[in-house]
């Protein structure tokens, strides 16, 4: 990596850090002002539950993913400065963390994560999310083509890549396997491959920087300014000022059920991802635990459902979440599929009614 590239990467990290840290104090002030929860079962209590979910669960999850993407970029840079097995394992661990954090944040597929009809960030970060297509072979081909080429691998090159060449997948392939015949995964083989192909580090740092920038864009949209406004999406969402209309809680519930449908149909019944890193079930656990955090808590959505006389629905969701976590821990694909399907039905058919939320025609098919 040359001096100009190093300087550009440092400036990019600095500008992202400034953009995403400015509003932290404001969010903290908002939470401090919410001292007493309204009486359970009232419209005010439901608004309070949603606001607390945004401030205490959704925004922190988005921030944690952005932080992990930055850490992955930095760990990759450290590996390229000193390519040995120890620094490779550090970079691999950083990928594992970013992947888990993504599988929490991805359930919030609205606002900054999906604000461009042609190129939403959700597809740039997880290419499989668009159609359930595994682009591994295509990514491998492009990596090998670029390693044999002599064109400049600068920021402009990676900014111009299609969604099927960006995000977590190319980083996984670069860090967890060699380009040699048979694609060996042993750390020693992967390190040797980087030594044999100096451009491989340029490619790795290009895709990790693109990933960090995309994650930073989503975080800045939630906490600093959404699109061409000067207002954080957090504030717009809670005020109900949404691009495509709809009530905020309805948008949130549809997004969760949409992802559950995707997890079931595209991954559990289709092609599992994160296979090289062996992290599919860890990532599924992260998703289920994020949903558990989202709806749980003393003044959470399930507590509101119970206060409105829907204890049976709340109990069914808690049991399904617990069973899904246990199925993932046991890597029991059939049992996990059953529980994810049940959760999708509960979020689609029963929880909205329990909370008095009209979803309208917002259902998605999980693509």
mmCIF file of C-alpha atoms in Angstrom:
data_model
loop_
_atom_site.group_PDB
_atom_site.id
_atom_site.type_symbol
_atom_site.label_atom_id
_atom_site.label_comp_id
_atom_site.label_asym_id
_atom_site.label_seq_id
_atom_site.Cartn_x
_atom_site.Cartn_y
_atom_site.Cartn_z
ATOM 1 C CA UNK A 1 0.000 0.000 0.000
ATOM 2 C CA UNK A 2 1.581 3.295 -1.079
ATOM 3 C CA UNK A 3 1.834 6.542 0.916
ATOM 4 C CA UNK A 4 -1.083 8.205 -0.898
ATOM 5 C CA UNK A 5 -3.369 5.240 -0.234
ATOM 6 C CA UNK A 6 -2.367 5.233 3.448
ATOM 7 C CA UNK A 7 -3.140 8.942 3.790
ATOM 8 C CA UNK A 8 -6.486 8.549 2.012
ATOM 9 C CA UNK A 9 -7.532 5.687 4.289
ATOM 10 C CA UNK A 10 -6.549 7.695 7.403
ATOM 11 C CA UNK A 11 -8.590 10.703 6.261
ATOM 12 C CA UNK A 12 -11.573 8.486 5.498
ATOM 13 C CA UNK A 13 -11.497 6.968 8.985
ATOM 14 C CA UNK A 14 -11.184 10.423 10.569
ATOM 15 C CA UNK A 15 -14.121 11.885 8.620
ATOM 16 C CA UNK A 16 -16.322 8.902 9.460
ATOM 17 C CA UNK A 17 -15.402 9.116 13.138
ATOM 18 C CA UNK A 18 -16.359 12.788 13.246
ATOM 19 C CA UNK A 19 -19.659 12.207 11.440
ATOM 20 C CA UNK A 20 -20.837 9.339 13.623
ATOM 21 C CA UNK A 21 -19.828 10.655 17.045
ATOM 22 C CA UNK A 22 -21.324 14.144 16.962
ATOM 23 C CA UNK A 23 -24.892 13.197 18.025
ATOM 24 C CA UNK A 24 -24.011 10.840 20.883
ATOM 25 C CA UNK A 25 -24.565 13.490 23.524
ATOM 26 C CA UNK A 26 -27.954 14.374 22.078
ATOM 27 C CA UNK A 27 -29.136 10.746 22.201
ATOM 28 C CA UNK A 28 -27.942 10.501 25.790
ATOM 29 C CA UNK A 29 -29.908 13.613 26.743
ATOM 30 C CA UNK A 30 -33.075 12.164 25.225
ATOM 31 C CA UNK A 31 -32.739 8.985 27.265
ATOM 32 C CA UNK A 32 -32.035 10.918 30.449
ATOM 33 C CA UNK A 33 -35.266 12.879 30.037
ATOM 34 C CA UNK A 34 -37.341 9.668 29.877
ATOM 35 C CA UNK A 35 -37.345 8.892 33.594
ATOM 36 C CA UNK A 36 -40.814 7.464 34.215
ATOM 37 C CA UNK A 37 -42.662 5.062 31.931
ATOM 38 C CA UNK A 38 -46.353 5.817 31.299
ATOM 39 C CA UNK A 39 -48.947 3.352 32.611
ATOM 40 C CA UNK A 40 -48.698 0.024 30.779
ATOM 41 C CA UNK A 41 -51.301 -0.729 28.149
ATOM 42 C CA UNK A 42 -51.807 2.897 27.108
ATOM 43 C CA UNK A 43 -50.908 4.500 23.747
ATOM 44 C CA UNK A 44 -48.293 6.547 25.591
ATOM 45 C CA UNK A 45 -46.708 3.393 26.977
ATOM 46 C CA UNK A 46 -46.451 1.902 23.498
ATOM 47 C CA UNK A 47 -44.793 5.091 22.229
ATOM 48 C CA UNK A 48 -42.416 4.933 25.194
ATOM 49 C CA UNK A 49 -41.586 1.285 24.405
ATOM 50 C CA UNK A 50 -40.812 2.136 20.785
ATOM 51 C CA UNK A 51 -38.639 5.111 21.719
ATOM 52 C CA UNK A 52 -36.684 3.051 24.231
ATOM 53 C CA UNK A 53 -36.184 0.315 21.616
ATOM 54 C CA UNK A 54 -34.797 2.855 19.165
ATOM 55 C CA UNK A 55 -32.486 4.529 21.668
ATOM 56 C CA UNK A 56 -31.381 1.469 23.635
ATOM 57 C CA UNK A 57 -31.419 -1.321 21.038
ATOM 58 C CA UNK A 58 -31.647 -0.247 17.398
ATOM 59 C CA UNK A 59 -29.190 2.654 17.327
ATOM 60 C CA UNK A 60 -26.622 0.856 19.532
ATOM 61 C CA UNK A 61 -26.841 -2.175 17.229
ATOM 62 C CA UNK A 62 -26.198 -0.024 14.154
ATOM 63 C CA UNK A 63 -23.312 1.688 15.956
ATOM 64 C CA UNK A 64 -21.802 -1.624 17.043
ATOM 65 C CA UNK A 65 -21.832 -2.910 13.474
ATOM 66 C CA UNK A 66 -20.152 0.260 12.188
ATOM 67 C CA UNK A 67 -17.508 -0.033 14.919
ATOM 68 C CA UNK A 68 -16.878 -3.675 14.048
ATOM 69 C CA UNK A 69 -16.516 -2.862 10.351
ATOM 70 C CA UNK A 70 -13.926 -0.206 11.211
ATOM 71 C CA UNK A 71 -12.129 -2.704 13.454
ATOM 72 C CA UNK A 72 -12.094 -5.240 10.616
ATOM 73 C CA UNK A 73 -10.585 -2.655 8.276
ATOM 74 C CA UNK A 74 -7.898 -1.827 10.833
ATOM 75 C CA UNK A 75 -7.156 -5.492 11.579
ATOM 76 C CA UNK A 76 -6.793 -6.157 7.846
ATOM 77 C CA UNK A 77 -4.410 -3.236 7.546
ATOM 78 C CA UNK A 78 -2.355 -4.567 10.468
ATOM 79 C CA UNK A 79 -2.212 -7.981 8.794
ATOM 80 C CA UNK A 80 -1.048 -6.488 5.506
ATOM 81 C CA UNK A 81 1.668 -4.537 7.281
ATOM 82 C CA UNK A 82 2.888 -7.762 8.913
ATOM 83 C CA UNK A 83 1.392 -10.801 7.135
ATOM 84 C CA UNK A 84 1.869 -13.719 9.514
ATOM 85 C CA UNK A 85 -0.521 -16.276 10.959
ATOM 86 C CA UNK A 86 -1.085 -14.355 14.199
ATOM 87 C CA UNK A 87 -2.208 -11.166 12.454
ATOM 88 C CA UNK A 88 -4.296 -13.236 10.038
ATOM 89 C CA UNK A 89 -6.115 -14.836 12.966
ATOM 90 C CA UNK A 90 -6.721 -11.373 14.398
ATOM 91 C CA UNK A 91 -8.256 -10.273 11.099
ATOM 92 C CA UNK A 92 -10.352 -13.428 10.951
ATOM 93 C CA UNK A 93 -11.634 -12.783 14.480
ATOM 94 C CA UNK A 94 -12.503 -9.232 13.449
ATOM 95 C CA UNK A 95 -14.462 -10.611 10.491
ATOM 96 C CA UNK A 96 -16.341 -12.978 12.811
ATOM 97 C CA UNK A 97 -17.299 -10.075 15.055
ATOM 98 C CA UNK A 98 -18.377 -7.855 12.154
ATOM 99 C CA UNK A 99 -20.432 -10.703 10.716
ATOM 100 C CA UNK A 100 -22.215 -11.286 14.032
ATOM 101 C CA UNK A 101 -22.849 -7.566 14.498
ATOM 102 C CA UNK A 102 -24.243 -7.365 10.984
ATOM 103 C CA UNK A 103 -26.647 -10.213 11.639
ATOM 104 C CA UNK A 104 -28.056 -8.140 14.475
ATOM 105 C CA UNK A 105 -28.245 -4.826 12.612
ATOM 106 C CA UNK A 106 -29.663 -6.319 9.408
ATOM 107 C CA UNK A 107 -33.123 -6.813 10.902
ATOM 108 C CA UNK A 108 -33.545 -3.008 10.778
ATOM 109 C CA UNK A 109 -33.930 -2.885 7.010
ATOM 110 C CA UNK A 110 -35.425 0.579 6.665
ATOM 111 C CA UNK A 111 -34.131 4.142 6.707
ATOM 112 C CA UNK A 112 -30.365 4.450 5.987
ATOM 113 C CA UNK A 113 -29.954 0.724 5.344
ATOM 114 C CA UNK A 114 -32.511 0.785 2.558
ATOM 115 C CA UNK A 115 -32.781 4.377 1.293
ATOM 116 C CA UNK A 116 -31.793 3.802 -2.336
ATOM 117 C CA UNK A 117 -34.134 1.799 -4.546
ATOM 118 C CA UNK A 118 -31.337 0.877 -6.962
ATOM 119 C CA UNK A 119 -28.374 0.357 -4.613
ATOM 120 C CA UNK A 120 -29.422 -0.004 -0.953
ATOM 121 C CA UNK A 121 -26.607 -0.527 1.523
ATOM 122 C CA UNK A 122 -28.161 -3.780 2.717
ATOM 123 C CA UNK A 123 -27.267 -5.356 -0.636
ATOM 124 C CA UNK A 124 -23.769 -3.861 -0.671
ATOM 125 C CA UNK A 125 -23.060 -5.373 2.733
ATOM 126 C CA UNK A 126 -24.782 -8.741 2.225
ATOM 127 C CA UNK A 127 -25.076 -9.526 -1.468
ATOM 128 C CA UNK A 128 -27.112 -12.665 -0.780
ATOM 129 C CA UNK A 129 -29.845 -10.534 0.770
ATOM 130 C CA UNK A 130 -31.225 -9.414 -2.601
ATOM 131 C CA UNK A 131 -32.165 -12.715 -4.181
ATOM 132 C CA UNK A 132 -30.749 -15.418 -1.931
ATOM 133 C CA UNK A 133 -27.973 -16.008 -4.486
ATOM 134 C CA UNK A 134 -24.555 -17.190 -3.325
ATOM 135 C CA UNK A 135 -21.997 -15.129 -5.264
ATOM 136 C CA UNK A 136 -18.913 -16.932 -3.914
ATOM 137 C CA UNK A 137 -17.787 -18.306 -7.276
ATOM 138 C CA UNK A 138 -18.225 -14.921 -8.923
ATOM 139 C CA UNK A 139 -16.263 -13.198 -6.159
ATOM 140 C CA UNK A 140 -13.428 -15.744 -6.413
ATOM 141 C CA UNK A 141 -13.248 -15.187 -10.164
ATOM 142 C CA UNK A 142 -13.020 -11.417 -9.762
ATOM 143 C CA UNK A 143 -10.325 -11.691 -7.081
ATOM 144 C CA UNK A 144 -8.208 -13.954 -9.263
ATOM 145 C CA UNK A 145 -8.741 -11.662 -12.251
ATOM 146 C CA UNK A 146 -7.605 -8.623 -10.299
ATOM 147 C CA UNK A 147 -4.566 -10.426 -8.874
ATOM 148 C CA UNK A 148 -3.405 -11.118 -12.417
ATOM 149 C CA UNK A 149 -4.135 -7.584 -13.664
ATOM 150 C CA UNK A 150 -2.054 -4.432 -13.327
ATOM 151 C CA UNK A 151 -4.743 -1.731 -13.057
ATOM 152 C CA UNK A 152 -4.915 0.628 -10.105
ATOM 153 C CA UNK A 153 -6.857 -0.696 -7.139
ATOM 154 C CA UNK A 154 -7.829 2.643 -5.651
ATOM 155 C CA UNK A 155 -10.906 3.881 -3.769
ATOM 156 C CA UNK A 156 -12.660 4.764 -7.020
ATOM 157 C CA UNK A 157 -12.280 1.160 -8.203
ATOM 158 C CA UNK A 158 -13.978 -0.257 -5.118
ATOM 159 C CA UNK A 159 -16.652 2.436 -4.980
ATOM 160 C CA UNK A 160 -17.673 1.381 -8.493
ATOM 161 C CA UNK A 161 -18.027 -2.337 -7.706
ATOM 162 C CA UNK A 162 -21.448 -3.959 -8.015
ATOM 163 C CA UNK A 163 -23.142 -5.223 -4.870
ATOM 164 C CA UNK A 164 -22.234 -8.824 -5.725
ATOM 165 C CA UNK A 165 -18.532 -7.954 -5.284
ATOM 166 C CA UNK A 166 -18.721 -5.989 -2.023
ATOM 167 C CA UNK A 167 -19.518 -6.479 1.645
ATOM 168 C CA UNK A 168 -18.678 -9.291 4.021
ATOM 169 C CA UNK A 169 -18.444 -12.071 1.415
ATOM 170 C CA UNK A 170 -15.270 -10.992 -0.458
ATOM 171 C CA UNK A 171 -13.525 -10.257 2.847
ATOM 172 C CA UNK A 172 -14.407 -13.737 4.092
ATOM 173 C CA UNK A 173 -13.045 -15.331 0.931
ATOM 174 C CA UNK A 174 -9.823 -13.303 1.069
ATOM 175 C CA UNK A 175 -9.154 -14.067 4.738
ATOM 176 C CA UNK A 176 -10.355 -17.664 5.020
ATOM 177 C CA UNK A 177 -9.025 -19.356 1.895
ATOM 178 C CA UNK A 178 -6.125 -19.318 -0.542
ATOM 179 C CA UNK A 179 -6.418 -18.827 -4.292
ATOM 180 C CA UNK A 180 -4.255 -21.932 -4.794
ATOM 181 C CA UNK A 181 -5.741 -25.110 -6.255
ATOM 182 C CA UNK A 182 -8.338 -26.544 -3.910
ATOM 183 C CA UNK A 183 -8.599 -23.243 -2.026
ATOM 184 C CA UNK A 184 -6.902 -24.458 1.178
ATOM 185 C CA UNK A 185 -8.079 -22.702 4.334
ATOM 186 C CA UNK A 186 -5.162 -23.326 6.688
ATOM 187 C CA UNK A 187 -3.758 -20.062 8.016
ATOM 188 C CA UNK A 188 -0.273 -20.891 6.735
ATOM 189 C CA UNK A 189 -1.597 -21.440 3.205
ATOM 190 C CA UNK A 190 -3.539 -18.193 3.239
ATOM 191 C CA UNK A 191 -0.525 -16.189 4.498
ATOM 192 C CA UNK A 192 1.647 -17.746 1.801
ATOM 193 C CA UNK A 193 -0.949 -16.767 -0.795
ATOM 194 C CA UNK A 194 -0.743 -13.128 0.311
ATOM 195 C CA UNK A 195 3.045 -13.264 0.035
ATOM 196 C CA UNK A 196 2.783 -14.782 -3.450
ATOM 197 C CA UNK A 197 0.267 -12.144 -4.614
ATOM 198 C CA UNK A 198 1.171 -8.646 -3.356
ATOM 199 C CA UNK A 199 -1.983 -7.186 -4.976
ATOM 200 C CA UNK A 200 -4.113 -9.378 -2.742
ATOM 201 C CA UNK A 201 -3.550 -7.002 0.176
ATOM 202 C CA UNK A 202 -4.540 -4.048 -1.983
ATOM 203 C CA UNK A 203 -7.759 -5.863 -2.815
ATOM 204 C CA UNK A 204 -8.408 -6.840 0.807
ATOM 205 C CA UNK A 205 -7.940 -3.282 2.035
ATOM 206 C CA UNK A 206 -10.106 -1.948 -0.761
ATOM 207 C CA UNK A 207 -13.087 -4.137 0.126
ATOM 208 C CA UNK A 208 -12.712 -3.672 3.894
ATOM 209 C CA UNK A 209 -12.589 0.095 3.474
ATOM 210 C CA UNK A 210 -15.695 -0.018 1.263
ATOM 211 C CA UNK A 211 -17.468 -2.130 3.903
ATOM 212 C CA UNK A 212 -16.468 0.285 6.678
ATOM 213 C CA UNK A 213 -17.660 3.243 4.608
ATOM 214 C CA UNK A 214 -21.025 1.610 3.899
ATOM 215 C CA UNK A 215 -21.490 0.768 7.583
ATOM 216 C CA UNK A 216 -20.464 4.297 8.535
ATOM 217 C CA UNK A 217 -23.002 5.733 6.112
ATOM 218 C CA UNK A 218 -25.799 3.763 7.774
ATOM 219 C CA UNK A 219 -24.696 4.805 11.257
ATOM 220 C CA UNK A 220 -24.342 8.469 10.300
ATOM 221 C CA UNK A 221 -27.833 8.368 8.778
ATOM 222 C CA UNK A 222 -29.324 7.148 12.040
ATOM 223 C CA UNK A 223 -27.366 9.418 14.360
ATOM 224 C CA UNK A 224 -26.302 12.502 12.377
ATOM 225 C CA UNK A 225 -28.216 13.316 9.185
ATOM 226 C CA UNK A 226 -30.434 11.154 6.980
ATOM 227 C CA UNK A 227 -29.888 11.554 3.232
ATOM 228 C CA UNK A 228 -30.116 15.233 2.262
ATOM 229 C CA UNK A 229 -31.768 16.315 5.518
ATOM 230 C CA UNK A 230 -30.014 17.754 8.548
ATOM 231 C CA UNK A 231 -31.980 15.466 10.853
ATOM 232 C CA UNK A 232 -30.946 12.048 12.224
ATOM 233 C CA UNK A 233 -33.175 9.232 11.038
ATOM 234 C CA UNK A 234 -33.717 8.335 14.695
ATOM 235 C CA UNK A 235 -35.683 11.556 15.112
ATOM 236 C CA UNK A 236 -37.519 11.231 11.807
ATOM 237 C CA UNK A 237 -38.513 7.645 12.589
ATOM 238 C CA UNK A 238 -39.884 8.426 16.029
ATOM 239 C CA UNK A 239 -41.764 11.437 14.623
ATOM 240 C CA UNK A 240 -43.347 9.228 11.953
ATOM 241 C CA UNK A 241 -41.766 11.232 9.117
ATOM 242 C CA UNK A 242 -41.051 8.236 6.906
ATOM 243 C CA UNK A 243 -40.250 8.225 3.195
ATOM 244 C CA UNK A 244 -42.950 5.748 2.252
ATOM 245 C CA UNK A 245 -45.471 6.562 4.949
ATOM 246 C CA UNK A 246 -46.685 4.045 7.490
ATOM 247 C CA UNK A 247 -46.481 3.993 11.264
ATOM 248 C CA UNK A 248 -42.997 3.503 12.745
ATOM 249 C CA UNK A 249 -43.931 0.435 14.794
ATOM 250 C CA UNK A 250 -45.559 -1.181 11.758
ATOM 251 C CA UNK A 251 -42.398 -0.537 9.718
ATOM 252 C CA UNK A 252 -40.291 -2.122 12.453
ATOM 253 C CA UNK A 253 -42.472 -5.224 12.795
ATOM 254 C CA UNK A 254 -42.595 -5.742 9.036
ATOM 255 C CA UNK A 255 -38.805 -5.455 8.848
ATOM 256 C CA UNK A 256 -38.349 -8.129 11.516
ATOM 257 C CA UNK A 257 -40.805 -10.543 9.924
ATOM 258 C CA UNK A 258 -39.233 -9.862 6.530
ATOM 259 C CA UNK A 259 -35.836 -10.919 7.821
ATOM 260 C CA UNK A 260 -37.206 -14.004 9.534
ATOM 261 C CA UNK A 261 -38.780 -15.008 6.221
ATOM 262 C CA UNK A 262 -35.452 -14.446 4.454
ATOM 263 C CA UNK A 263 -33.533 -16.436 7.076
ATOM 264 C CA UNK A 264 -35.905 -19.355 6.707
ATOM 265 C CA UNK A 265 -36.470 -19.498 2.953
ATOM 266 C CA UNK A 266 -33.130 -18.298 1.616
ATOM 267 C CA UNK A 267 -30.704 -19.706 4.161
ATOM 268 C CA UNK A 268 -32.175 -22.467 6.299
ATOM 269 C CA UNK A 269 -34.126 -23.965 3.405
ATOM 270 C CA UNK A 270 -31.627 -22.754 0.813
ATOM 271 C CA UNK A 271 -27.930 -21.867 0.974
ATOM 272 C CA UNK A 272 -26.257 -21.174 4.295
ATOM 273 C CA UNK A 273 -23.721 -18.357 4.281
ATOM 274 C CA UNK A 274 -20.519 -17.708 6.295
ATOM 275 C CA UNK A 275 -19.497 -21.276 5.462
ATOM 276 C CA UNK A 276 -15.749 -20.647 5.132
ATOM 277 C CA UNK A 277 -15.642 -19.008 8.545
ATOM 278 C CA UNK A 278 -18.011 -21.623 9.985
ATOM 279 C CA UNK A 279 -20.205 -18.903 11.472
ATOM 280 C CA UNK A 280 -23.696 -19.580 10.130
ATOM 281 C CA UNK A 281 -25.198 -20.755 13.414
ATOM 282 C CA UNK A 282 -23.363 -18.097 15.413
ATOM 283 C CA UNK A 283 -24.864 -15.490 13.118
ATOM 284 C CA UNK A 284 -28.334 -17.024 13.389
ATOM 285 C CA UNK A 285 -27.969 -16.865 17.170
ATOM 286 C CA UNK A 286 -27.018 -13.194 16.918
ATOM 287 C CA UNK A 287 -30.179 -12.482 14.922
ATOM 288 C CA UNK A 288 -32.462 -14.297 17.357
ATOM 289 C CA UNK A 289 -30.829 -12.654 20.372
ATOM 290 C CA UNK A 290 -31.241 -9.222 18.763
ATOM 291 C CA UNK A 291 -34.948 -9.870 18.264
ATOM 292 C CA UNK A 292 -35.168 -11.047 21.873
ATOM 293 C CA UNK A 293 -33.576 -7.793 23.039
ATOM 294 C CA UNK A 294 -35.787 -5.753 20.740
ATOM 295 C CA UNK A 295 -39.094 -7.065 22.060
ATOM 296 C CA UNK A 296 -38.098 -7.898 25.645
ATOM 297 C CA UNK A 297 -37.498 -5.805 28.718
ATOM 298 C CA UNK A 298 -39.620 -4.410 31.542
ATOM 299 C CA UNK A 299 -41.257 -1.793 29.321
ATOM 300 C CA UNK A 300 -40.758 -3.626 26.015
ATOM 301 C CA UNK A 301 -43.137 -4.698 23.294
ATOM 302 C CA UNK A 302 -43.972 -8.073 24.820
ATOM 303 C CA UNK A 303 -44.671 -6.431 28.158
ATOM 304 C CA UNK A 304 -47.043 -4.083 26.346
ATOM 305 C CA UNK A 305 -48.745 -7.041 24.661
ATOM 306 C CA UNK A 306 -49.282 -8.620 28.081
ATOM 307 C CA UNK A 307 -50.639 -5.374 29.511
ATOM 308 C CA UNK A 308 -53.197 -5.362 26.714
ATOM 309 C CA UNK A 309 -54.406 -8.862 27.557
ATOM 310 C CA UNK A 310 -52.277 -10.887 25.122
ATOM 311 C CA UNK A 311 -50.149 -12.892 27.536
ATOM 312 C CA UNK A 312 -50.496 -16.017 25.399
ATOM 313 C CA UNK A 313 -48.907 -14.281 22.398
ATOM 314 C CA UNK A 314 -46.062 -12.858 24.482
ATOM 315 C CA UNK A 315 -45.380 -16.246 26.044
ATOM 316 C CA UNK A 316 -45.411 -18.000 22.676
ATOM 317 C CA UNK A 317 -42.844 -15.540 21.294
ATOM 318 C CA UNK A 318 -40.555 -15.897 24.307
ATOM 319 C CA UNK A 319 -40.685 -19.704 24.055
ATOM 320 C CA UNK A 320 -39.993 -19.668 20.305
ATOM 321 C CA UNK A 321 -37.029 -17.334 20.783
ATOM 322 C CA UNK A 322 -35.583 -19.553 23.507
ATOM 323 C CA UNK A 323 -36.043 -22.702 21.432
ATOM 324 C CA UNK A 324 -34.484 -21.031 18.392
ATOM 325 C CA UNK A 325 -31.378 -20.075 20.393
ATOM 326 C CA UNK A 326 -31.050 -23.638 21.657
ATOM 327 C CA UNK A 327 -31.532 -25.081 18.175
ATOM 328 C CA UNK A 328 -28.810 -22.802 16.800
ATOM 329 C CA UNK A 329 -26.465 -23.753 19.649
ATOM 330 C CA UNK A 330 -27.019 -27.413 18.750
ATOM 331 C CA UNK A 331 -26.659 -26.626 15.022
ATOM 332 C CA UNK A 332 -30.009 -28.342 14.533
ATOM 333 C CA UNK A 333 -31.093 -27.019 11.148
ATOM 334 C CA UNK A 334 -34.527 -28.647 11.179
ATOM 335 C CA UNK A 335 -35.442 -27.422 14.658
ATOM 336 C CA UNK A 336 -34.134 -23.929 13.938
ATOM 337 C CA UNK A 337 -36.163 -23.782 10.728
ATOM 338 C CA UNK A 338 -39.299 -24.762 12.642
ATOM 339 C CA UNK A 339 -38.808 -22.058 15.272
ATOM 340 C CA UNK A 340 -37.926 -19.331 12.771
ATOM 341 C CA UNK A 341 -41.065 -20.179 10.806
ATOM 342 C CA UNK A 342 -43.101 -20.001 14.010
ATOM 343 C CA UNK A 343 -41.567 -16.633 14.920
ATOM 344 C CA UNK A 344 -42.370 -15.288 11.468
ATOM 345 C CA UNK A 345 -46.012 -16.294 11.900
ATOM 346 C CA UNK A 346 -46.176 -14.792 15.386
ATOM 347 C CA UNK A 347 -44.705 -11.492 14.209
ATOM 348 C CA UNK A 348 -46.963 -11.483 11.171
ATOM 349 C CA UNK A 349 -50.270 -12.639 12.600
ATOM 350 C CA UNK A 350 -50.364 -12.169 16.361
ATOM 351 C CA UNK A 351 -47.968 -9.547 17.713
ATOM 352 C CA UNK A 352 -49.339 -6.684 15.568
ATOM 353 C CA UNK A 353 -52.863 -7.458 16.768
ATOM 354 C CA UNK A 354 -51.645 -7.694 20.362
ATOM 355 C CA UNK A 355 -50.157 -4.207 20.063
ATOM 356 C CA UNK A 356 -53.053 -2.739 18.092
ATOM 357 C CA UNK A 357 -50.877 -2.103 15.035
ATOM 358 C CA UNK A 358 -52.285 -2.176 11.501
ATOM 359 C CA UNK A 359 -49.635 -3.406 9.078
ATOM 360 C CA UNK A 360 -51.565 -2.708 5.880
ATOM 361 C CA UNK A 361 -50.047 -4.077 2.686
ATOM 362 C CA UNK A 362 -46.429 -3.858 3.768
ATOM 363 C CA UNK A 363 -45.625 -7.555 3.671
ATOM 364 C CA UNK A 364 -42.480 -8.613 1.861
ATOM 365 C CA UNK A 365 -41.498 -11.950 0.419
ATOM 366 C CA UNK A 366 -38.077 -11.838 2.053
ATOM 367 C CA UNK A 367 -36.053 -10.826 -1.005
#
